mmCIF file of C-alpha atoms in Angstrom:
data_model
loop_
_atom_site.group_PDB
_atom_site.id
_atom_site.type_symbol
_atom_site.label_atom_id
_atom_site.label_comp_id
_atom_site.label_asym_id
_atom_site.label_seq_id
_atom_site.Cartn_x
_atom_site.Cartn_y
_atom_site.Cartn_z
ATOM 1 C CA UNK A 280 69.195 58.812 92.693
ATOM 2 C CA UNK A 281 66.884 61.437 91.000
ATOM 3 C CA UNK A 282 63.890 59.581 92.396
ATOM 4 C CA UNK A 283 65.229 59.979 95.833
ATOM 5 C CA UNK A 284 66.304 63.445 95.403
ATOM 6 C CA UNK A 285 62.970 64.505 94.022
ATOM 7 C CA UNK A 286 61.162 62.752 96.980
ATOM 8 C CA UNK A 287 63.168 64.537 99.436
ATOM 9 C CA UNK A 288 62.631 67.839 97.816
ATOM 10 C CA UNK A 289 58.972 67.148 97.755
ATOM 11 C CA UNK A 290 58.872 66.457 101.575
ATOM 12 C CA UNK A 291 60.826 69.538 102.082
ATOM 13 C CA UNK A 292 58.558 71.643 100.115
ATOM 14 C CA UNK A 293 55.534 70.386 101.819
ATOM 15 C CA UNK A 294 57.149 71.022 105.212
ATOM 16 C CA UNK A 295 57.903 74.642 104.090
ATOM 17 C CA UNK A 296 54.336 75.098 102.999
ATOM 18 C CA UNK A 297 53.007 73.869 106.461
ATOM 19 C CA UNK A 298 55.362 76.351 108.212
ATOM 20 C CA UNK A 299 53.299 79.301 107.169
ATOM 21 C CA UNK A 300 53.068 82.053 104.847
ATOM 22 C CA UNK A 301 53.042 85.283 106.950
ATOM 23 C CA UNK A 302 54.061 88.234 105.149
ATOM 24 C CA UNK A 303 53.405 87.152 101.593
ATOM 25 C CA UNK A 304 50.635 88.688 99.504
ATOM 26 C CA UNK A 305 49.286 86.371 96.784
ATOM 27 C CA UNK A 306 46.808 87.451 94.338
ATOM 28 C CA UNK A 307 43.674 85.091 93.799
ATOM 29 C CA UNK A 308 44.992 82.051 91.906
ATOM 30 C CA UNK A 309 41.935 81.451 90.001
ATOM 31 C CA UNK A 310 40.912 83.786 87.214
ATOM 32 C CA UNK A 311 37.332 85.261 87.070
ATOM 33 C CA UNK A 312 34.833 83.212 85.022
ATOM 34 C CA UNK A 313 34.687 85.775 82.478
ATOM 35 C CA UNK A 314 38.159 85.960 81.904
ATOM 36 C CA UNK A 315 38.577 82.223 80.979
ATOM 37 C CA UNK A 316 41.763 80.223 81.614
ATOM 38 C CA UNK A 317 44.686 82.270 79.750
ATOM 39 C CA UNK A 318 48.186 81.574 80.128
ATOM 40 C CA UNK A 319 49.754 83.092 83.196
ATOM 41 C CA UNK A 320 52.939 85.082 83.718
ATOM 42 C CA UNK A 321 54.018 85.610 87.287
ATOM 43 C CA UNK A 322 56.443 88.278 87.836
ATOM 44 C CA UNK A 323 58.735 88.464 90.796
ATOM 45 C CA UNK A 324 60.929 91.390 91.410
ATOM 46 C CA UNK A 325 64.325 91.971 93.222
ATOM 47 C CA UNK A 326 65.485 93.198 96.555
ATOM 48 C CA UNK A 327 64.010 96.596 97.542
ATOM 49 C CA UNK A 328 61.026 96.049 95.147
ATOM 50 C CA UNK A 329 59.611 92.640 96.071
ATOM 51 C CA UNK A 330 56.480 94.139 97.509
ATOM 52 C CA UNK A 331 55.746 96.602 94.710
ATOM 53 C CA UNK A 332 57.297 95.076 91.546
ATOM 54 C CA UNK A 333 58.332 98.512 90.314
ATOM 55 C CA UNK A 334 60.919 97.140 87.821
ATOM 56 C CA UNK A 335 58.076 95.729 85.917
ATOM 57 C CA UNK A 336 56.181 98.751 86.014
ATOM 58 C CA UNK A 337 59.171 100.953 84.990
ATOM 59 C CA UNK A 338 60.057 98.528 82.080
ATOM 60 C CA UNK A 339 56.306 98.591 80.845
ATOM 61 C CA UNK A 340 56.243 94.859 80.860
ATOM 62 C CA UNK A 341 54.209 92.944 78.443
ATOM 63 C CA UNK A 342 53.050 89.420 77.891
ATOM 64 C CA UNK A 343 51.707 87.842 74.763
ATOM 65 C CA UNK A 344 48.237 88.432 73.678
ATOM 66 C CA UNK A 345 45.734 86.306 75.442
ATOM 67 C CA UNK A 346 47.871 85.703 78.338
ATOM 68 C CA UNK A 347 47.851 87.739 81.563
ATOM 69 C CA UNK A 348 50.484 88.846 84.173
ATOM 70 C CA UNK A 349 50.514 88.949 87.856
ATOM 71 C CA UNK A 350 52.945 90.206 90.286
ATOM 72 C CA UNK A 351 53.942 87.972 93.070
ATOM 73 C CA UNK A 352 54.652 90.059 96.167
ATOM 74 C CA UNK A 353 56.940 88.864 99.090
ATOM 75 C CA UNK A 354 59.167 90.402 101.959
ATOM 76 C CA UNK A 355 62.446 90.541 100.684
ATOM 77 C CA UNK A 356 64.638 90.625 103.690
ATOM 78 C CA UNK A 357 68.091 89.601 103.636
ATOM 79 C CA UNK A 358 69.914 90.777 106.802
ATOM 80 C CA UNK A 359 67.890 90.909 109.890
ATOM 81 C CA UNK A 360 68.119 93.942 111.803
ATOM 82 C CA UNK A 361 68.866 95.798 108.589
ATOM 83 C CA UNK A 362 65.843 94.150 106.698
ATOM 84 C CA UNK A 363 62.698 92.726 108.332
ATOM 85 C CA UNK A 364 64.274 89.296 108.345
ATOM 86 C CA UNK A 365 67.017 87.103 107.046
ATOM 87 C CA UNK A 366 67.567 85.846 103.413
ATOM 88 C CA UNK A 367 66.906 82.246 104.741
ATOM 89 C CA UNK A 368 63.391 83.378 106.005
ATOM 90 C CA UNK A 369 62.559 84.891 102.696
ATOM 91 C CA UNK A 370 63.347 81.852 100.748
ATOM 92 C CA UNK A 371 61.601 79.489 103.387
ATOM 93 C CA UNK A 372 58.309 81.526 102.954
ATOM 94 C CA UNK A 373 58.176 83.062 99.474
ATOM 95 C CA UNK A 374 59.362 79.974 97.342
ATOM 96 C CA UNK A 375 56.720 77.588 98.727
ATOM 97 C CA UNK A 376 54.159 80.283 98.531
ATOM 98 C CA UNK A 377 54.749 80.793 94.886
ATOM 99 C CA UNK A 378 54.816 77.144 94.287
ATOM 100 C CA UNK A 379 51.537 76.960 96.008
ATOM 101 C CA UNK A 380 50.180 79.826 93.868
ATOM 102 C CA UNK A 381 51.153 77.873 90.729
ATOM 103 C CA UNK A 382 49.393 74.867 92.048
ATOM 104 C CA UNK A 383 46.258 76.407 92.896
ATOM 105 C CA UNK A 384 46.074 78.128 89.371
ATOM 106 C CA UNK A 385 46.844 74.730 87.691
ATOM 107 C CA UNK A 386 43.841 72.998 89.593
ATOM 108 C CA UNK A 387 41.596 75.808 88.311
ATOM 109 C CA UNK A 388 42.978 76.011 84.864
ATOM 110 C CA UNK A 389 44.557 72.460 84.260
ATOM 111 C CA UNK A 390 45.455 73.342 80.481
ATOM 112 C CA UNK A 391 47.009 76.551 80.944
ATOM 113 C CA UNK A 392 50.735 77.360 80.798
ATOM 114 C CA UNK A 393 52.388 79.007 83.698
ATOM 115 C CA UNK A 394 55.611 81.153 83.337
ATOM 116 C CA UNK A 395 57.718 82.268 86.203
ATOM 117 C CA UNK A 396 59.654 85.312 85.538
ATOM 118 C CA UNK A 397 61.976 86.610 88.167
ATOM 119 C CA UNK A 398 64.940 89.300 88.326
ATOM 120 C CA UNK A 399 67.767 89.147 90.909
ATOM 121 C CA UNK A 400 66.151 88.150 94.283
ATOM 122 C CA UNK A 401 63.115 87.504 92.340
ATOM 123 C CA UNK A 402 64.908 85.123 90.192
ATOM 124 C CA UNK A 403 66.165 83.359 93.158
ATOM 125 C CA UNK A 404 62.610 82.951 94.496
ATOM 126 C CA UNK A 405 61.203 81.964 91.113
ATOM 127 C CA UNK A 406 63.986 79.420 90.480
ATOM 128 C CA UNK A 407 63.272 77.817 94.151
ATOM 129 C CA UNK A 408 59.687 77.591 93.221
ATOM 130 C CA UNK A 409 60.376 76.013 89.862
ATOM 131 C CA UNK A 410 62.704 73.388 91.779
ATOM 132 C CA UNK A 411 59.998 72.580 94.182
ATOM 133 C CA UNK A 412 57.482 72.291 91.399
ATOM 134 C CA UNK A 413 59.757 69.845 89.434
ATOM 135 C CA UNK A 414 60.251 67.777 92.544
ATOM 136 C CA UNK A 415 56.586 67.291 93.457
ATOM 137 C CA UNK A 416 55.076 66.569 89.879
ATOM 138 C CA UNK A 417 51.744 68.006 91.057
ATOM 139 C CA UNK A 418 51.967 70.335 88.031
ATOM 140 C CA UNK A 419 53.253 68.723 84.660
ATOM 141 C CA UNK A 420 56.667 70.052 83.833
ATOM 142 C CA UNK A 421 55.533 70.779 80.302
ATOM 143 C CA UNK A 422 53.080 73.375 81.567
ATOM 144 C CA UNK A 423 55.669 75.476 83.410
ATOM 145 C CA UNK A 424 58.620 77.253 82.409
ATOM 146 C CA UNK A 425 60.834 79.817 83.924
ATOM 147 C CA UNK A 426 62.704 82.961 82.844
ATOM 148 C CA UNK A 427 65.394 83.959 85.420
ATOM 149 C CA UNK A 428 67.263 87.304 84.813
ATOM 150 C CA UNK A 429 70.409 87.607 87.016
ATOM 151 C CA UNK A 430 69.804 84.478 89.061
ATOM 152 C CA UNK A 431 72.048 84.168 92.145
ATOM 153 C CA UNK A 432 71.934 80.349 92.098
ATOM 154 C CA UNK A 433 72.947 80.250 88.559
ATOM 155 C CA UNK A 434 75.107 77.221 87.719
ATOM 156 C CA UNK A 435 78.988 77.362 87.413
ATOM 157 C CA UNK A 436 80.447 77.646 84.123
ATOM 158 C CA UNK A 437 83.897 77.793 82.835
ATOM 159 C CA UNK A 438 84.701 80.866 80.903
ATOM 160 C CA UNK A 439 87.864 81.530 78.876
ATOM 161 C CA UNK A 440 88.407 84.992 80.212
ATOM 162 C CA UNK A 441 87.674 84.769 84.045
ATOM 163 C CA UNK A 442 87.701 80.970 84.800
ATOM 164 C CA UNK A 443 84.782 79.160 86.636
ATOM 165 C CA UNK A 444 82.091 81.592 87.467
ATOM 166 C CA UNK A 445 78.599 81.273 88.733
ATOM 167 C CA UNK A 446 75.604 82.654 90.637
ATOM 168 C CA UNK A 447 76.953 84.283 93.885
ATOM 169 C CA UNK A 448 75.073 81.564 95.906
ATOM 170 C CA UNK A 449 76.841 78.820 93.976
ATOM 171 C CA UNK A 450 80.234 80.540 94.620
ATOM 172 C CA UNK A 451 80.239 81.891 98.089
ATOM 173 C CA UNK A 452 80.018 80.084 101.252
ATOM 174 C CA UNK A 453 77.013 80.325 103.942
ATOM 175 C CA UNK A 454 76.815 83.490 105.838
ATOM 176 C CA UNK A 455 74.761 84.521 109.050
ATOM 177 C CA UNK A 456 71.059 83.638 107.926
ATOM 178 C CA UNK A 457 72.185 83.371 104.517
ATOM 179 C CA UNK A 458 72.769 79.595 103.320
ATOM 180 C CA UNK A 459 74.102 79.113 99.950
ATOM 181 C CA UNK A 460 72.749 75.744 98.466
ATOM 182 C CA UNK A 461 74.243 76.132 94.866
ATOM 183 C CA UNK A 462 72.881 75.154 91.438
ATOM 184 C CA UNK A 463 69.182 73.635 91.349
ATOM 185 C CA UNK A 464 67.575 70.591 89.597
ATOM 186 C CA UNK A 465 64.679 71.575 87.411
ATOM 187 C CA UNK A 466 63.884 68.173 85.983
ATOM 188 C CA UNK A 467 62.093 68.674 82.768
ATOM 189 C CA UNK A 468 60.954 72.419 83.314
ATOM 190 C CA UNK A 469 62.273 74.686 80.632
ATOM 191 C CA UNK A 470 64.454 77.238 82.107
ATOM 192 C CA UNK A 471 65.971 80.504 80.452
ATOM 193 C CA UNK A 472 68.862 81.688 82.543
ATOM 194 C CA UNK A 473 69.996 85.275 81.551
ATOM 195 C CA UNK A 474 73.046 86.872 83.018
ATOM 196 C CA UNK A 475 75.862 89.269 82.130
ATOM 197 C CA UNK A 476 79.309 88.146 82.161
ATOM 198 C CA UNK A 477 80.377 90.958 84.669
ATOM 199 C CA UNK A 478 77.350 90.598 87.010
ATOM 200 C CA UNK A 479 78.705 89.363 90.205
ATOM 201 C CA UNK A 480 75.114 88.309 91.305
ATOM 202 C CA UNK A 481 74.723 85.680 88.615
ATOM 203 C CA UNK A 482 78.438 85.129 87.440
ATOM 204 C CA UNK A 483 80.774 85.583 90.151
ATOM 205 C CA UNK A 484 84.446 84.787 89.402
ATOM 206 C CA UNK A 485 86.181 82.464 91.956
ATOM 207 C CA UNK A 486 87.588 84.979 94.453
ATOM 208 C CA UNK A 487 90.271 82.449 95.296
ATOM 209 C CA UNK A 488 91.838 81.821 92.108
ATOM 210 C CA UNK A 489 90.879 85.041 90.406
ATOM 211 C CA UNK A 490 90.535 87.815 93.017
ATOM 212 C CA UNK A 491 91.102 90.513 90.512
ATOM 213 C CA UNK A 492 88.092 89.703 88.395
ATOM 214 C CA UNK A 493 85.954 89.038 91.396
ATOM 215 C CA UNK A 494 86.922 92.659 92.844
ATOM 216 C CA UNK A 495 86.086 94.107 89.495
ATOM 217 C CA UNK A 496 82.704 92.756 89.285
ATOM 218 C CA UNK A 497 82.035 94.053 92.977
ATOM 219 C CA UNK A 498 83.064 97.472 91.907
ATOM 220 C CA UNK A 499 80.774 97.511 89.061
ATOM 221 C CA UNK A 500 77.769 95.828 90.726
ATOM 222 C CA UNK A 501 75.253 98.662 90.236
ATOM 223 C CA UNK A 502 75.960 99.120 86.563
ATOM 224 C CA UNK A 503 76.174 95.412 85.324
ATOM 225 C CA UNK A 504 73.349 94.174 87.532
ATOM 226 C CA UNK A 505 70.950 96.988 86.332
ATOM 227 C CA UNK A 506 71.847 96.576 82.697
ATOM 228 C CA UNK A 507 69.071 94.136 81.578
ATOM 229 C CA UNK A 508 66.881 96.933 80.003
ATOM 230 C CA UNK A 509 68.798 97.944 76.920
ATOM 231 C CA UNK A 510 66.817 99.331 73.838
ATOM 232 C CA UNK A 511 65.949 96.499 71.495
ATOM 233 C CA UNK A 512 66.844 93.686 74.113
ATOM 234 C CA UNK A 513 64.788 94.554 77.098
ATOM 235 C CA UNK A 514 64.438 91.512 79.214
ATOM 236 C CA UNK A 515 62.284 93.299 81.714
ATOM 237 C CA UNK A 516 59.857 94.479 79.064
ATOM 238 C CA UNK A 517 59.393 91.389 77.099
ATOM 239 C CA UNK A 518 60.312 88.177 79.098
ATOM 240 C CA UNK A 519 58.373 86.150 76.828
ATOM 241 C CA UNK A 520 60.497 86.694 73.896
ATOM 242 C CA UNK A 521 63.467 85.042 75.839
ATOM 243 C CA UNK A 522 61.687 81.875 77.056
ATOM 244 C CA UNK A 523 63.757 79.778 74.722
ATOM 245 C CA UNK A 524 67.033 81.476 75.411
ATOM 246 C CA UNK A 525 68.465 78.665 77.494
ATOM 247 C CA UNK A 526 71.641 79.501 79.176
ATOM 248 C CA UNK A 527 72.311 83.093 77.749
ATOM 249 C CA UNK A 528 75.478 84.603 78.924
ATOM 250 C CA UNK A 529 75.475 88.304 77.870
ATOM 251 C CA UNK A 530 78.755 90.294 77.162
ATOM 252 C CA UNK A 531 79.987 92.779 79.844
ATOM 253 C CA UNK A 532 77.927 95.950 80.281
ATOM 254 C CA UNK A 533 81.091 97.818 79.719
ATOM 255 C CA UNK A 534 84.737 96.847 79.042
ATOM 256 C CA UNK A 535 86.498 95.271 82.213
ATOM 257 C CA UNK A 536 89.802 94.069 82.701
ATOM 258 C CA UNK A 537 89.756 90.294 83.910
ATOM 259 C CA UNK A 538 92.678 88.843 85.744
ATOM 260 C CA UNK A 539 93.390 85.290 84.539
ATOM 261 C CA UNK A 540 92.866 82.560 87.059
ATOM 262 C CA UNK A 541 96.006 81.942 88.852
ATOM 263 C CA UNK A 542 95.407 78.418 89.690
ATOM 264 C CA UNK A 543 92.674 75.768 89.728
ATOM 265 C CA UNK A 544 90.692 75.979 92.950
ATOM 266 C CA UNK A 545 87.379 74.949 94.318
ATOM 267 C CA UNK A 546 84.664 77.541 94.909
ATOM 268 C CA UNK A 547 84.774 79.071 98.598
ATOM 269 C CA UNK A 548 81.248 77.414 98.926
ATOM 270 C CA UNK A 549 82.783 74.083 98.391
ATOM 271 C CA UNK A 550 85.431 74.518 100.831
ATOM 272 C CA UNK A 551 83.506 76.113 103.795
ATOM 273 C CA UNK A 552 80.049 74.597 103.645
ATOM 274 C CA UNK A 553 81.508 71.124 104.389
ATOM 275 C CA UNK A 554 83.633 72.418 107.177
ATOM 276 C CA UNK A 555 82.147 71.534 110.638
ATOM 277 C CA UNK A 556 83.608 74.314 112.518
ATOM 278 C CA UNK A 557 82.688 76.872 110.112
ATOM 279 C CA UNK A 558 79.136 75.630 109.971
ATOM 280 C CA UNK A 559 78.910 75.877 113.806
ATOM 281 C CA UNK A 560 79.988 79.395 113.768
ATOM 282 C CA UNK A 561 77.688 80.434 111.113
ATOM 283 C CA UNK A 562 74.739 78.489 112.961
ATOM 284 C CA UNK A 563 75.515 80.444 116.080
ATOM 285 C CA UNK A 564 75.491 83.780 114.110
ATOM 286 C CA UNK A 565 72.374 82.812 112.404
ATOM 287 C CA UNK A 566 70.707 82.233 115.616
ATOM 288 C CA UNK A 567 71.878 85.396 117.168
ATOM 289 C CA UNK A 568 70.841 87.330 113.967
ATOM 290 C CA UNK A 569 67.238 85.803 113.867
ATOM 291 C CA UNK A 570 66.647 87.306 117.459
ATOM 292 C CA UNK A 571 67.097 90.823 115.687
ATOM 293 C CA UNK A 572 64.252 90.177 112.972
ATOM 294 C CA UNK A 573 61.802 93.287 113.254
ATOM 295 C CA UNK A 574 58.682 90.798 113.459
ATOM 296 C CA UNK A 575 60.480 88.791 116.434
ATOM 297 C CA UNK A 576 61.116 91.872 118.284
ATOM 298 C CA UNK A 577 57.507 93.231 117.912
ATOM 299 C CA UNK A 578 56.278 89.630 118.818
ATOM 300 C CA UNK A 579 58.185 89.640 122.085
ATOM 301 C CA UNK A 580 56.094 92.672 123.119
ATOM 302 C CA UNK A 581 52.927 90.853 122.212
ATOM 303 C CA UNK A 582 52.452 92.611 119.005
ATOM 304 C CA UNK A 583 51.455 91.242 115.662
ATOM 305 C CA UNK A 584 55.025 91.571 114.221
ATOM 306 C CA UNK A 585 54.457 89.894 110.780
ATOM 307 C CA UNK A 586 51.567 92.144 110.000
ATOM 308 C CA UNK A 587 53.046 95.375 111.044
ATOM 309 C CA UNK A 588 56.444 94.654 109.443
ATOM 310 C CA UNK A 589 54.873 93.609 106.213
ATOM 311 C CA UNK A 590 52.815 96.862 105.957
ATOM 312 C CA UNK A 591 55.733 98.996 106.996
ATOM 313 C CA UNK A 592 58.216 97.375 104.589
ATOM 314 C CA UNK A 593 55.827 97.729 101.674
ATOM 315 C CA UNK A 594 55.204 101.274 102.587
ATOM 316 C CA UNK A 595 58.907 101.853 102.323
ATOM 317 C CA UNK A 596 59.207 100.388 98.988
ATOM 318 C CA UNK A 597 56.243 102.392 97.763
ATOM 319 C CA UNK A 598 58.056 105.490 98.804
ATOM 320 C CA UNK A 599 61.047 104.273 96.857
ATOM 321 C CA UNK A 600 63.304 103.794 100.083
ATOM 322 C CA UNK A 601 63.570 100.010 99.607
ATOM 323 C CA UNK A 602 67.126 99.073 100.504
#
């Protein structure tokens, strides 16, 4: 079963790469000859900072001596019409581009280690790329690891205080242009998954069986989701320190009243993603939403939509107006 699954993912990854990488900035994969082949840390930031990586700048991120760090820049759209394009398109373009970056670096430096570090939306892209790498076997698993901070596809765990909880894309059903595939398969790639218990992005309670907990998490989203830089334990500043953390669930950023799960229930994703009627509705809304994507609108007028949107979105983020 695993061989079949890995083969399927490998074919999917190859198709995605072939689909094109418009709108993604990738630094030169091979280091200069004078620099040698040091280990590489690839830093991928969250929504509103995907093209600037300002979280890493603000945190003063450092990597171990002898290693070097590069930012992976990508168009971090979620809602077409509001953002440049949909979440599905972001994943479809950015994750294979990051996978290819790792492959290029490995071919240039076959003995060097590569660490994918992602925060929030960046953890989604880094984790998706790690899954593609695990499926293809082009880069040995032992040379790749990932540090995922507040990963939206974090696996579901059963906690005593709030019941089954997991990444929002492992809990919520598909939305327009936002498919939720659930947890990943990383093979033998070592992954550290770091999440706060009250962060709805990576540890959402089941809104069916424990609506009180889910509602409380939504209300404190800005506080909990931004609480990964505390003094003495700054995950943004020193991600290498937590490479061996494994599945690390941190206490709430502040006290929160959890409602006990009222009854056992599957996650909304499990209920609705297999419902044919629901899927037809979502597919229709997705198709309509794609027509609102900025690049598509510009392309319809014969303009180079991808290049224009990429530059404009980056300028917005550099001005601190990413949203």
